[in-house]
Amino acid sequence: MGDFKVDWAPSADISETDKEYVIRAELPAVKKEDVQVTVDEGVITIKGERKQQKEDKNEKFHRVETFYGAFERGFSLPENVNADAIRCESKDGVLSVYIPKTETPKHKPKQISVQ
């Protein structure tokens, strides 16, 4: 990872259907051009940056609970996924990552004959 500084981490839900896994990360006020999703060696990483809004000089903040800056979340992928067919969409402040499962044949136990 190096010295990558993470200022905040978005909350994420992971669900599963028969056909795919879905990661939904809450990224309010993050533009989709500021988000990167990468897959490398069985890990999917969502990273990006939430840029601070320009301050209005007439507006005085009493409390700020919104985190700004860089974020990164990594999730290990199970073996039965098709990394080439992953797709993402960003809508209403939620990034959805759809990870299709592959049709892996179920491993049958192999009978070894005893000599």
Coordinates of C-alpha atoms in Angstrom, one line a residue:
M1 CA 0.0 0.0 0.0
G2 CA 2.9 2.4 0.6
D3 CA 2.1 5.6 2.4
F4 CA -1.4 6.1 1.0
K5 CA -3.3 8.2 3.5
V6 CA -6.9 7.4 4.0
D7 CA -9.0 10.2 5.5
W8 CA -12.3 8.3 5.6
A9 CA -13.8 5.1 4.5
P10 CA -17.3 4.9 3.0
S11 CA -19.7 2.4 4.4
A12 CA -20.3 -0.6 2.2
D13 CA -22.9 -3.4 2.0
I14 CA -22.1 -6.6 0.3
S15 CA -24.9 -8.9 -0.9
E16 CA -25.2 -11.9 -3.1
T17 CA -27.7 -13.4 -5.5
D18 CA -27.6 -16.6 -7.4
K19 CA -25.8 -14.9 -10.3
E20 CA -23.6 -12.2 -8.7
Y21 CA -22.2 -10.4 -5.7
V22 CA -23.0 -6.8 -5.3
I23 CA -21.0 -4.2 -3.3
R24 CA -22.8 -1.0 -2.6
A25 CA -20.7 1.8 -1.2
E26 CA -22.2 5.0 0.0
L27 CA -20.3 7.9 -1.7
P28 CA -22.5 11.0 -1.2
A29 CA -21.2 14.1 -2.9
V30 CA -18.5 12.1 -4.7
K31 CA -18.4 12.7 -8.4
K32 CA -18.1 9.5 -10.5
E33 CA -15.1 10.9 -12.2
D34 CA -13.4 11.0 -8.8
V35 CA -13.9 7.3 -8.2
Q36 CA -11.7 4.4 -9.3
V37 CA -12.5 0.8 -9.1
T38 CA -9.7 -1.7 -9.8
V39 CA -9.4 -5.5 -9.6
D40 CA -6.0 -7.0 -8.9
E41 CA -5.1 -10.5 -7.8
G42 CA -8.4 -11.3 -6.3
V43 CA -9.0 -8.0 -4.5
I44 CA -11.4 -5.3 -5.7
T45 CA -10.5 -1.8 -4.6
I46 CA -12.7 1.3 -4.6
K47 CA -10.8 4.5 -4.1
G48 CA -11.3 8.1 -4.8
E49 CA -11.7 11.5 -3.3
R50 CA -14.4 13.6 -2.0
K51 CA -13.6 17.2 -2.8
Q52 CA -14.5 19.9 -0.3
Q53 CA -17.2 22.3 -1.4
K54 CA -16.2 25.9 -2.0
E55 CA -17.0 27.8 1.2
D56 CA -19.5 30.5 1.1
K57 CA -18.0 33.5 3.0
N58 CA -21.4 34.3 4.5
E59 CA -21.8 30.8 5.8
K60 CA -20.3 30.0 9.2
F61 CA -20.0 26.3 10.0
H62 CA -20.8 25.3 13.6
R63 CA -20.3 21.6 13.1
V64 CA -18.9 19.6 10.2
E65 CA -19.4 15.9 10.3
T66 CA -18.7 15.2 6.7
F67 CA -15.4 13.7 5.8
Y68 CA -13.4 15.0 2.9
G69 CA -10.4 13.7 1.2
A70 CA -9.1 10.4 -0.1
F71 CA -10.8 7.1 0.7
E72 CA -10.0 3.5 -0.2
R73 CA -11.8 0.2 0.5
G74 CA -10.5 -3.2 -0.6
F75 CA -12.6 -6.4 -0.6
S76 CA -11.3 -9.9 -1.3
L77 CA -13.1 -11.6 -4.0
P78 CA -14.2 -15.2 -3.8
E79 CA -12.6 -17.6 -6.4
N80 CA -15.8 -18.1 -8.4
V81 CA -16.1 -14.7 -9.9
N82 CA -15.7 -13.4 -13.5
A83 CA -13.4 -10.4 -13.0
D84 CA -13.6 -9.5 -16.7
A85 CA -17.4 -8.9 -16.4
I86 CA -17.5 -6.7 -13.4
R87 CA -19.5 -3.5 -13.9
C88 CA -20.2 -0.4 -11.8
E89 CA -22.7 2.3 -11.7
S90 CA -23.0 5.4 -9.6
K91 CA -26.5 6.7 -8.8
D92 CA -27.9 8.9 -6.0
G93 CA -24.6 8.9 -4.1
V94 CA -24.3 5.1 -4.1
L95 CA -21.7 3.2 -6.1
S96 CA -22.9 -0.3 -7.0
V97 CA -20.3 -2.8 -8.2
Y98 CA -21.8 -6.0 -9.8
I99 CA -19.5 -9.0 -9.7
P100 CA -20.8 -11.9 -11.7
K101 CA -20.2 -15.4 -10.5
T102 CA -18.6 -17.9 -12.9
E103 CA -20.2 -21.2 -13.6
T104 CA -17.6 -23.2 -11.7
P105 CA -18.2 -26.8 -11.7
K106 CA -18.8 -28.0 -8.1
H107 CA -15.8 -30.0 -7.0
K108 CA -16.8 -33.6 -6.5
P109 CA -14.7 -35.5 -3.9
K110 CA -12.5 -37.9 -5.8
Q111 CA -12.4 -41.4 -4.6
I112 CA -8.8 -42.7 -4.4
S113 CA -8.6 -46.4 -4.6
V114 CA -6.4 -48.0 -1.9
Q115 CA -3.8 -50.3 -3.3

